[in-house]
């Protein structure tokens, strides 16, 4: 199976960690007048307003996250970043933000009309996933992927509110394709070439060891955060290669190592910053990378290739 754009992970800027989980403060807070600030030399600095031109606090998620990272790294600034909602008009609280007020009160014991809320970016959405064609077919016969697990519509940076596109429209397309293909029952139903299979071995009696899962989570947290760079990514690849060579891996563990390797290697190979993928060592977008990544297993190891982005008509967006 091929996976696309696994390096594009959207971090939401206005999250609040609460007891091991993250409370999401909706983008509506920024659109109604919420402002981000950090303490600079002891004074609140509304950095998006100064650094992002007229869009100010309304910049896209990836840009807000990038600027948060930059200001938090400055010696004259003291994290955390705060979401200041004190200037939001009463009518907006009543009509559109009632839920935010309730949740801040319930989970944070903060009245956001009076007190700024400390925030930090957290993982929100995977733009990448199982690579599907315009009819939602993966490169395995009779396998269709829809919604967040699929890589189809969102490129490098999904815009807020449109996961419905993949879930509802994609679901309709995939269901129609599945019915048609079932009726025809064609052996060669898929649009992509198959890229190799995991060699068959009998692992079925083995259970996943929680330690490996936790380690892969740590690896991802370490090198696939809001900002990535070469050395950390390479270090992670080397550790994952060692893990892959271990004996007696359970099937879940093999799959986990392969998927995490595919994510890290996709991020390593994309030596630029684009959308949600930010590299401190390659801070700008580079035209030669205006392509999708595709990760696949060749029977021995994970490989990454770059694919041209289909023209609108080819992609079905007409
Ligand atoms: C806090 C938050 C707020 C969001 N707000 C918005 C928003 O305002 N607008 C918007 O467009 N998008 C929003 N999103 C994104 C959107 O909610 C998701 O992208 C969307 O729900 C994904 O739908 P899905 O059906 O693809 O996957 P999911 O909703 O994740 O459904 C997958 C299902 O599969 C089940 N499952 C998993 N593994 C297995 C298994 N092995 N066997 C059987 N079942 C399994 C899961 O339990 C789950 O029920 C938000 C996301 C978050 C986290």
mmCIF file of C-alpha atoms and ligand atoms in Angstrom:
data_model
loop_
_atom_site.group_PDB
_atom_site.id
_atom_site.type_symbol
_atom_site.label_atom_id
_atom_site.label_comp_id
_atom_site.label_asym_id
_atom_site.label_seq_id
_atom_site.Cartn_x
_atom_site.Cartn_y
_atom_site.Cartn_z
ATOM 1 C CA UNK A 1 0.000 0.000 0.000
ATOM 2 C CA UNK A 2 1.217 3.531 -0.706
ATOM 3 C CA UNK A 3 0.875 6.485 1.638
ATOM 4 C CA UNK A 4 0.957 10.102 0.542
ATOM 5 C CA UNK A 5 2.128 13.341 2.166
ATOM 6 C CA UNK A 6 2.754 11.819 5.587
ATOM 7 C CA UNK A 7 4.930 14.782 6.552
ATOM 8 C CA UNK A 8 1.979 17.169 6.472
ATOM 9 C CA UNK A 9 0.555 17.145 9.987
ATOM 10 C CA UNK A 10 -1.562 20.089 10.978
ATOM 11 C CA UNK A 11 -0.903 21.589 14.389
ATOM 12 C CA UNK A 12 -3.718 23.691 15.802
ATOM 13 C CA UNK A 13 -2.377 26.859 17.431
ATOM 14 C CA UNK A 14 -4.967 27.379 20.133
ATOM 15 C CA UNK A 15 -4.914 24.217 22.230
ATOM 16 C CA UNK A 16 -4.725 23.989 26.005
ATOM 17 C CA UNK A 17 -3.296 20.872 27.663
ATOM 18 C CA UNK A 18 -5.640 19.631 30.394
ATOM 19 C CA UNK A 19 -4.963 16.439 32.370
ATOM 20 C CA UNK A 20 -3.116 14.642 29.576
ATOM 21 C CA UNK A 21 -5.570 15.744 26.873
ATOM 22 C CA UNK A 22 -5.900 18.864 24.766
ATOM 23 C CA UNK A 23 -8.790 21.290 24.912
ATOM 24 C CA UNK A 24 -9.257 22.911 21.517
ATOM 25 C CA UNK A 25 -10.289 26.549 21.490
ATOM 26 C CA UNK A 26 -12.019 27.008 18.167
ATOM 27 C CA UNK A 27 -10.712 29.323 15.472
ATOM 28 C CA UNK A 28 -13.932 31.272 15.993
ATOM 29 C CA UNK A 29 -12.193 32.876 18.985
ATOM 30 C CA UNK A 30 -9.589 34.489 16.722
ATOM 31 C CA UNK A 31 -12.127 35.435 14.078
ATOM 32 C CA UNK A 32 -14.290 37.228 16.670
ATOM 33 C CA UNK A 33 -11.368 39.304 17.959
ATOM 34 C CA UNK A 34 -9.125 36.964 19.985
ATOM 35 C CA UNK A 35 -5.470 38.074 19.976
ATOM 36 C CA UNK A 36 -2.271 36.098 20.568
ATOM 37 C CA UNK A 37 0.469 37.535 22.748
ATOM 38 C CA UNK A 38 3.647 36.539 24.554
ATOM 39 C CA UNK A 39 5.441 38.404 27.303
ATOM 40 C CA UNK A 40 8.408 40.261 25.825
ATOM 41 C CA UNK A 41 10.617 41.964 28.388
ATOM 42 C CA UNK A 42 7.727 41.620 30.814
ATOM 43 C CA UNK A 43 5.158 43.329 28.560
ATOM 44 C CA UNK A 44 2.476 41.609 26.415
ATOM 45 C CA UNK A 45 3.555 41.556 22.777
ATOM 46 C CA UNK A 46 0.778 40.939 20.235
ATOM 47 C CA UNK A 47 3.264 39.444 17.824
ATOM 48 C CA UNK A 48 0.932 38.306 15.013
ATOM 49 C CA UNK A 49 -0.295 41.874 14.631
ATOM 50 C CA UNK A 50 3.269 43.097 14.253
ATOM 51 C CA UNK A 51 4.779 40.226 12.257
ATOM 52 C CA UNK A 52 1.964 39.148 9.918
ATOM 53 C CA UNK A 53 0.748 42.330 8.273
ATOM 54 C CA UNK A 54 -2.932 43.146 7.880
ATOM 55 C CA UNK A 55 -4.076 39.558 8.515
ATOM 56 C CA UNK A 56 -2.657 39.784 12.022
ATOM 57 C CA UNK A 57 -4.439 37.358 14.330
ATOM 58 C CA UNK A 58 -6.385 35.867 11.418
ATOM 59 C CA UNK A 59 -3.404 34.155 9.778
ATOM 60 C CA UNK A 60 -3.716 30.485 8.861
ATOM 61 C CA UNK A 61 -2.992 27.821 11.452
ATOM 62 C CA UNK A 62 0.435 26.934 10.077
ATOM 63 C CA UNK A 63 1.592 30.536 10.052
ATOM 64 C CA UNK A 64 0.308 31.168 13.582
ATOM 65 C CA UNK A 65 2.140 28.038 14.776
ATOM 66 C CA UNK A 66 5.334 29.042 13.007
ATOM 67 C CA UNK A 67 5.300 32.493 14.561
ATOM 68 C CA UNK A 68 4.536 31.006 17.987
ATOM 69 C CA UNK A 69 7.625 28.817 17.638
ATOM 70 C CA UNK A 70 9.755 31.773 16.580
ATOM 71 C CA UNK A 71 8.729 34.052 19.434
ATOM 72 C CA UNK A 72 9.005 31.278 22.027
ATOM 73 C CA UNK A 73 12.622 30.749 20.892
ATOM 74 C CA UNK A 74 13.583 34.399 21.409
ATOM 75 C CA UNK A 75 15.650 35.229 24.507
ATOM 76 C CA UNK A 76 13.590 38.356 25.237
ATOM 77 C CA UNK A 77 10.283 36.445 25.267
ATOM 78 C CA UNK A 78 8.837 34.280 28.002
ATOM 79 C CA UNK A 79 6.476 31.427 27.002
ATOM 80 C CA UNK A 80 3.668 30.506 27.097
ATOM 81 C CA UNK A 81 1.718 32.254 24.398
ATOM 82 C CA UNK A 82 -1.686 33.523 25.523
ATOM 83 C CA UNK A 83 -4.987 33.818 23.699
ATOM 84 C CA UNK A 84 -6.457 37.109 24.822
ATOM 85 C CA UNK A 85 -10.231 37.139 24.290
ATOM 86 C CA UNK A 86 -10.987 40.137 26.494
ATOM 87 C CA UNK A 87 -11.900 42.416 23.596
ATOM 88 C CA UNK A 88 -14.446 40.063 22.032
ATOM 89 C CA UNK A 89 -17.825 41.813 22.064
ATOM 90 C CA UNK A 90 -20.546 40.516 24.385
ATOM 91 C CA UNK A 91 -22.861 39.722 21.483
ATOM 92 C CA UNK A 92 -20.280 37.340 19.950
ATOM 93 C CA UNK A 93 -19.915 35.510 23.277
ATOM 94 C CA UNK A 94 -23.654 35.079 23.478
ATOM 95 C CA UNK A 95 -24.278 34.089 19.881
ATOM 96 C CA UNK A 96 -21.205 32.127 18.828
ATOM 97 C CA UNK A 97 -18.732 31.509 21.623
ATOM 98 C CA UNK A 98 -20.919 30.261 24.461
ATOM 99 C CA UNK A 99 -19.284 26.803 24.212
ATOM 100 C CA UNK A 100 -15.761 28.212 24.557
ATOM 101 C CA UNK A 101 -16.728 30.151 27.672
ATOM 102 C CA UNK A 102 -18.330 27.084 29.185
ATOM 103 C CA UNK A 103 -15.349 24.818 28.455
ATOM 104 C CA UNK A 104 -12.772 27.324 29.734
ATOM 105 C CA UNK A 105 -14.772 27.615 32.948
ATOM 106 C CA UNK A 106 -15.315 23.884 33.345
ATOM 107 C CA UNK A 107 -11.859 22.542 32.413
ATOM 108 C CA UNK A 108 -9.515 25.482 33.128
ATOM 109 C CA UNK A 109 -11.390 27.409 35.768
ATOM 110 C CA UNK A 110 -10.805 30.535 33.660
ATOM 111 C CA UNK A 111 -13.316 33.153 32.592
ATOM 112 C CA UNK A 112 -11.945 33.992 29.113
ATOM 113 C CA UNK A 113 -13.848 37.284 29.050
ATOM 114 C CA UNK A 114 -11.582 38.469 31.854
ATOM 115 C CA UNK A 115 -8.407 36.349 31.780
ATOM 116 C CA UNK A 116 -6.111 35.391 28.848
ATOM 117 C CA UNK A 117 -5.755 31.641 28.297
ATOM 118 C CA UNK A 118 -2.275 30.024 27.986
ATOM 119 C CA UNK A 119 -2.132 28.030 24.756
ATOM 120 C CA UNK A 120 0.222 25.800 22.795
ATOM 121 C CA UNK A 121 0.055 24.075 19.404
ATOM 122 C CA UNK A 122 -1.013 20.427 19.284
ATOM 123 C CA UNK A 123 -1.582 17.829 16.578
ATOM 124 C CA UNK A 124 -4.963 18.367 14.972
ATOM 125 C CA UNK A 125 -5.257 16.795 11.523
ATOM 126 C CA UNK A 126 -3.340 14.512 9.145
ATOM 127 C CA UNK A 127 -3.377 15.829 5.589
ATOM 128 C CA UNK A 128 -1.517 12.708 4.486
ATOM 129 C CA UNK A 129 -2.695 9.131 4.581
ATOM 130 C CA UNK A 130 -3.513 6.214 2.341
ATOM 131 C CA UNK A 131 -2.840 7.356 -1.182
ATOM 132 C CA UNK A 132 -6.012 7.147 -3.237
ATOM 133 C CA UNK A 133 -6.897 8.118 -6.762
ATOM 134 C CA UNK A 134 -9.785 10.415 -7.689
ATOM 135 C CA UNK A 135 -12.216 7.523 -7.171
ATOM 136 C CA UNK A 136 -10.814 6.847 -3.703
ATOM 137 C CA UNK A 137 -9.099 3.602 -4.664
ATOM 138 C CA UNK A 138 -5.894 2.639 -2.847
ATOM 139 C CA UNK A 139 -3.273 0.644 -4.704
ATOM 140 C CA UNK A 140 -4.714 -2.633 -3.447
ATOM 141 C CA UNK A 141 -7.632 -4.175 -5.233
ATOM 142 C CA UNK A 142 -10.966 -3.377 -3.605
ATOM 143 C CA UNK A 143 -9.464 -1.185 -0.912
ATOM 144 C CA UNK A 144 -10.945 2.311 -0.649
ATOM 145 C CA UNK A 145 -9.988 5.046 1.796
ATOM 146 C CA UNK A 146 -12.095 8.006 2.842
ATOM 147 C CA UNK A 147 -11.870 10.819 5.382
ATOM 148 C CA UNK A 148 -8.852 11.639 7.485
ATOM 149 C CA UNK A 149 -7.113 8.300 6.831
ATOM 150 C CA UNK A 150 -6.911 9.111 3.107
ATOM 151 C CA UNK A 151 -4.593 11.451 1.235
ATOM 152 C CA UNK A 152 -6.643 13.204 -1.376
ATOM 153 C CA UNK A 153 -7.886 16.785 -1.026
ATOM 154 C CA UNK A 154 -5.921 18.866 1.427
ATOM 155 C CA UNK A 155 -2.390 19.196 0.064
ATOM 156 C CA UNK A 156 0.080 20.707 2.501
ATOM 157 C CA UNK A 157 -2.399 22.469 4.726
ATOM 158 C CA UNK A 158 -6.089 21.748 5.215
ATOM 159 C CA UNK A 159 -8.207 24.826 5.743
ATOM 160 C CA UNK A 160 -10.379 24.774 8.862
ATOM 161 C CA UNK A 161 -13.875 23.341 8.517
ATOM 162 C CA UNK A 162 -13.451 21.294 5.362
ATOM 163 C CA UNK A 163 -12.802 17.790 6.598
ATOM 164 C CA UNK A 164 -16.429 17.229 5.547
ATOM 165 C CA UNK A 165 -15.184 17.296 1.957
ATOM 166 C CA UNK A 166 -13.152 14.128 2.402
ATOM 167 C CA UNK A 167 -15.639 12.456 4.717
ATOM 168 C CA UNK A 168 -18.938 13.142 2.922
ATOM 169 C CA UNK A 169 -18.069 13.753 -0.718
ATOM 170 C CA UNK A 170 -15.210 11.227 -0.562
ATOM 171 C CA UNK A 171 -17.513 8.705 1.093
ATOM 172 C CA UNK A 172 -20.053 9.082 -1.674
ATOM 173 C CA UNK A 173 -17.426 8.682 -4.396
ATOM 174 C CA UNK A 174 -15.827 5.663 -2.706
ATOM 175 C CA UNK A 175 -19.167 3.953 -2.135
ATOM 176 C CA UNK A 176 -20.131 4.438 -5.768
ATOM 177 C CA UNK A 177 -16.754 3.113 -6.928
ATOM 178 C CA UNK A 178 -16.962 0.105 -4.624
ATOM 179 C CA UNK A 179 -20.421 -0.817 -5.883
ATOM 180 C CA UNK A 180 -19.374 -0.431 -9.515
ATOM 181 C CA UNK A 181 -16.223 -2.456 -9.052
ATOM 182 C CA UNK A 182 -17.982 -5.158 -7.146
ATOM 183 C CA UNK A 183 -20.492 -5.439 -9.945
ATOM 184 C CA UNK A 184 -17.809 -5.668 -12.576
ATOM 185 C CA UNK A 185 -15.552 -7.727 -10.336
ATOM 186 C CA UNK A 186 -12.490 -6.842 -12.302
ATOM 187 C CA UNK A 187 -9.264 -8.382 -11.075
ATOM 188 C CA UNK A 188 -7.196 -5.314 -11.911
ATOM 189 C CA UNK A 189 -9.379 -2.706 -10.272
ATOM 190 C CA UNK A 190 -6.805 -0.339 -8.872
ATOM 191 C CA UNK A 191 -5.338 2.784 -10.408
ATOM 192 C CA UNK A 192 -1.801 2.459 -9.061
ATOM 193 C CA UNK A 193 0.800 -0.226 -9.531
ATOM 194 C CA UNK A 194 1.343 -2.501 -6.577
ATOM 195 C CA UNK A 195 4.678 -1.841 -4.901
ATOM 196 C CA UNK A 196 5.489 -5.076 -3.090
ATOM 197 C CA UNK A 197 4.296 -6.975 -0.074
ATOM 198 C CA UNK A 198 5.548 -7.723 3.388
ATOM 199 C CA UNK A 199 7.120 -11.192 3.207
ATOM 200 C CA UNK A 200 4.822 -13.726 4.768
ATOM 201 C CA UNK A 201 5.827 -15.042 8.163
ATOM 202 C CA UNK A 202 3.749 -16.369 10.944
ATOM 203 C CA UNK A 203 3.617 -13.629 13.580
ATOM 204 C CA UNK A 204 0.022 -14.153 14.551
ATOM 205 C CA UNK A 205 0.674 -15.522 18.006
ATOM 206 C CA UNK A 206 2.739 -12.507 19.051
ATOM 207 C CA UNK A 207 1.230 -9.512 20.841
ATOM 208 C CA UNK A 208 2.425 -5.925 20.619
ATOM 209 C CA UNK A 209 4.855 -4.846 23.293
ATOM 210 C CA UNK A 210 3.774 -1.478 24.753
ATOM 211 C CA UNK A 211 7.399 -0.373 25.134
ATOM 212 C CA UNK A 212 7.933 -0.232 21.379
ATOM 213 C CA UNK A 213 4.722 1.734 20.873
ATOM 214 C CA UNK A 214 5.775 4.254 23.512
ATOM 215 C CA UNK A 215 9.240 4.588 21.990
ATOM 216 C CA UNK A 216 7.816 5.267 18.519
ATOM 217 C CA UNK A 217 5.556 7.920 20.063
ATOM 218 C CA UNK A 218 8.602 9.525 21.664
ATOM 219 C CA UNK A 219 10.456 9.433 18.355
ATOM 220 C CA UNK A 220 7.592 11.205 16.608
ATOM 221 C CA UNK A 221 7.255 13.804 19.374
ATOM 222 C CA UNK A 222 10.998 14.399 19.182
ATOM 223 C CA UNK A 223 11.434 14.942 15.453
ATOM 224 C CA UNK A 224 7.988 15.516 13.912
ATOM 225 C CA UNK A 225 6.831 18.463 16.013
ATOM 226 C CA UNK A 226 5.845 21.868 14.687
ATOM 227 C CA UNK A 227 9.391 22.496 13.406
ATOM 228 C CA UNK A 228 11.685 19.766 12.046
ATOM 229 C CA UNK A 229 15.335 19.535 11.051
ATOM 230 C CA UNK A 230 17.725 17.148 9.303
ATOM 231 C CA UNK A 231 19.853 15.823 12.187
ATOM 232 C CA UNK A 232 16.905 14.861 14.384
ATOM 233 C CA UNK A 233 15.076 13.238 11.473
ATOM 234 C CA UNK A 234 18.148 11.250 10.444
ATOM 235 C CA UNK A 235 18.706 10.117 14.021
ATOM 236 C CA UNK A 236 15.119 8.891 14.145
ATOM 237 C CA UNK A 237 15.479 7.018 10.846
ATOM 238 C CA UNK A 238 18.580 5.234 12.166
ATOM 239 C CA UNK A 239 16.810 4.191 15.361
ATOM 240 C CA UNK A 240 13.794 2.932 13.405
ATOM 241 C CA UNK A 241 16.093 0.927 11.116
ATOM 242 C CA UNK A 242 17.563 -0.760 14.179
ATOM 243 C CA UNK A 243 14.083 -1.494 15.528
ATOM 244 C CA UNK A 244 13.087 -3.019 12.193
ATOM 245 C CA UNK A 245 15.978 -5.482 12.426
ATOM 246 C CA UNK A 246 14.820 -6.810 15.804
ATOM 247 C CA UNK A 247 13.665 -10.385 15.899
ATOM 248 C CA UNK A 248 10.238 -11.532 17.060
ATOM 249 C CA UNK A 249 8.313 -8.415 16.176
ATOM 250 C CA UNK A 250 4.534 -8.711 16.435
ATOM 251 C CA UNK A 251 2.532 -7.708 13.317
ATOM 252 C CA UNK A 252 1.336 -4.469 14.956
ATOM 253 C CA UNK A 253 4.927 -3.621 15.788
ATOM 254 C CA UNK A 254 6.105 -4.199 12.236
ATOM 255 C CA UNK A 255 3.279 -2.064 10.893
ATOM 256 C CA UNK A 256 3.966 0.623 13.455
ATOM 257 C CA UNK A 257 7.675 0.781 12.619
ATOM 258 C CA UNK A 258 6.908 0.925 8.899
ATOM 259 C CA UNK A 259 4.339 3.693 9.270
ATOM 260 C CA UNK A 260 6.469 5.790 11.625
ATOM 261 C CA UNK A 261 9.476 5.304 9.317
ATOM 262 C CA UNK A 262 7.375 6.417 6.359
ATOM 263 C CA UNK A 263 6.323 9.568 8.239
ATOM 264 C CA UNK A 264 9.831 10.466 9.358
ATOM 265 C CA UNK A 265 11.410 9.705 5.981
ATOM 266 C CA UNK A 266 8.792 11.777 4.154
ATOM 267 C CA UNK A 267 9.637 14.712 6.435
ATOM 268 C CA UNK A 268 13.352 14.120 5.909
ATOM 269 C CA UNK A 269 13.093 14.020 2.126
ATOM 270 C CA UNK A 270 11.016 17.200 1.897
ATOM 271 C CA UNK A 271 13.892 19.629 2.294
ATOM 272 C CA UNK A 272 11.817 22.780 2.303
ATOM 273 C CA UNK A 273 9.070 24.434 4.352
ATOM 274 C CA UNK A 274 5.601 24.215 2.889
ATOM 275 C CA UNK A 275 2.216 24.443 4.583
ATOM 276 C CA UNK A 276 2.218 22.457 7.788
ATOM 277 C CA UNK A 277 5.719 21.072 7.187
ATOM 278 C CA UNK A 278 8.199 23.525 8.683
ATOM 279 C CA UNK A 279 11.948 22.867 8.499
ATOM 280 C CA UNK A 280 14.254 25.152 10.469
ATOM 281 C CA UNK A 281 17.108 24.232 8.094
ATOM 282 C CA UNK A 282 15.057 24.892 4.935
ATOM 283 C CA UNK A 283 12.805 27.798 5.946
ATOM 284 C CA UNK A 284 11.375 28.542 2.474
ATOM 285 C CA UNK A 285 9.228 26.684 -0.058
ATOM 286 C CA UNK A 286 11.278 25.393 -3.010
ATOM 287 C CA UNK A 287 9.636 25.049 -6.439
ATOM 288 C CA UNK A 288 11.258 21.656 -7.122
ATOM 289 C CA UNK A 289 9.287 20.237 -4.170
ATOM 290 C CA UNK A 290 5.882 21.275 -5.458
ATOM 291 C CA UNK A 291 4.974 17.617 -5.517
ATOM 292 C CA UNK A 292 3.425 15.008 -3.254
ATOM 293 C CA UNK A 293 5.456 12.408 -1.432
ATOM 294 C CA UNK A 294 4.533 8.759 -1.753
ATOM 295 C CA UNK A 295 5.863 6.264 0.777
ATOM 296 C CA UNK A 296 5.859 2.537 0.098
ATOM 297 C CA UNK A 297 7.480 -0.650 1.327
ATOM 298 C CA UNK A 298 9.532 -2.452 -1.312
ATOM 299 C CA UNK A 299 9.660 -5.731 0.586
ATOM 300 C CA UNK A 300 12.847 -4.763 2.418
ATOM 301 C CA UNK A 301 12.577 -1.134 3.379
ATOM 302 C CA UNK A 302 10.449 1.982 3.207
ATOM 303 C CA UNK A 303 11.060 4.148 0.174
ATOM 304 C CA UNK A 304 9.941 7.662 -0.650
ATOM 305 C CA UNK A 305 9.263 9.016 -4.099
ATOM 306 C CA UNK A 306 7.933 12.366 -5.250
ATOM 307 C CA UNK A 307 4.826 12.411 -7.451
ATOM 308 C CA UNK A 308 3.662 15.190 -9.714
ATOM 309 C CA UNK A 309 0.453 16.778 -8.536
ATOM 310 C CA UNK A 310 -2.277 15.870 -11.026
ATOM 311 C CA UNK A 311 -3.765 18.723 -13.008
ATOM 312 C CA UNK A 312 -7.272 19.772 -11.934
ATOM 313 C CA UNK A 313 -9.068 17.833 -14.626
ATOM 314 C CA UNK A 314 -7.112 14.655 -13.986
ATOM 315 C CA UNK A 315 -7.789 14.949 -10.248
ATOM 316 C CA UNK A 316 -11.513 15.148 -10.884
ATOM 317 C CA UNK A 317 -11.754 18.753 -9.648
ATOM 318 C CA UNK A 318 -13.682 20.087 -12.602
HETATM 319 C C1 LIG B 1 -10.901 18.677 18.423
HETATM 320 C C2 LIG B 1 -11.175 18.599 16.953
HETATM 321 C C3 LIG B 1 -12.012 19.528 16.367
HETATM 322 C C4 LIG B 1 -12.269 19.467 15.001
HETATM 323 N N1 LIG B 1 -13.078 20.403 14.435
HETATM 324 C C5 LIG B 1 -13.346 20.342 13.127
HETATM 325 C C6 LIG B 1 -14.219 21.292 12.517
HETATM 326 O O1 LIG B 1 -14.724 22.205 13.166
HETATM 327 N N2 LIG B 1 -14.469 21.170 11.196
HETATM 328 C C7 LIG B 1 -13.924 20.179 10.434
HETATM 329 O O2 LIG B 1 -14.188 20.123 9.241
HETATM 330 N N3 LIG B 1 -13.085 19.269 10.985
HETATM 331 C C8 LIG B 1 -12.792 19.323 12.303
HETATM 332 N N4 LIG B 1 -11.937 18.405 12.855
HETATM 333 C C9 LIG B 1 -11.420 17.325 12.022
HETATM 334 C C10 LIG B 1 -12.512 16.275 11.834
HETATM 335 O O3 LIG B 1 -13.236 16.105 13.034
HETATM 336 C C11 LIG B 1 -11.913 14.929 11.442
HETATM 337 O O4 LIG B 1 -11.021 15.107 10.384
HETATM 338 C C12 LIG B 1 -13.022 13.986 10.990
HETATM 339 O O5 LIG B 1 -13.905 13.745 12.061
HETATM 340 C C13 LIG B 1 -12.424 12.662 10.517
HETATM 341 O O6 LIG B 1 -13.478 11.796 10.209
HETATM 342 P P1 LIG B 1 -13.193 10.304 9.825
HETATM 343 O O7 LIG B 1 -14.531 9.661 9.700
HETATM 344 O O8 LIG B 1 -12.279 10.254 8.662
HETATM 345 O O9 LIG B 1 -12.363 9.699 11.043
HETATM 346 P P2 LIG B 1 -12.807 9.531 12.562
HETATM 347 O O10 LIG B 1 -13.892 10.488 12.933
HETATM 348 O O11 LIG B 1 -11.535 9.554 13.348
HETATM 349 O O12 LIG B 1 -13.454 8.092 12.579
HETATM 350 C C14 LIG B 1 -12.673 6.934 12.552
HETATM 351 C C15 LIG B 1 -13.440 5.876 13.315
HETATM 352 O O13 LIG B 1 -12.766 4.623 13.163
HETATM 353 C C16 LIG B 1 -12.734 3.983 14.412
HETATM 354 N N5 LIG B 1 -11.594 3.054 14.409
HETATM 355 C C17 LIG B 1 -10.287 3.333 14.528
HETATM 356 N N6 LIG B 1 -9.555 2.221 14.464
HETATM 357 C C18 LIG B 1 -10.413 1.205 14.267
HETATM 358 C C19 LIG B 1 -10.265 -0.200 14.104
HETATM 359 N N7 LIG B 1 -9.066 -0.776 14.106
HETATM 360 N N8 LIG B 1 -11.378 -0.931 13.930
HETATM 361 C C20 LIG B 1 -12.599 -0.349 13.897
HETATM 362 N N9 LIG B 1 -12.801 0.972 14.044
HETATM 363 C C21 LIG B 1 -11.723 1.730 14.228
HETATM 364 C C22 LIG B 1 -12.589 5.096 15.428
HETATM 365 O O14 LIG B 1 -13.018 4.690 16.695
HETATM 366 C C23 LIG B 1 -13.521 6.160 14.815
HETATM 367 O O15 LIG B 1 -14.841 6.012 15.231
HETATM 368 C C24 LIG B 1 -11.668 18.450 14.218
HETATM 369 C C25 LIG B 1 -10.839 17.502 14.819
HETATM 370 C C26 LIG B 1 -10.586 17.582 16.167
HETATM 371 C C27 LIG B 1 -9.670 16.545 16.785
#
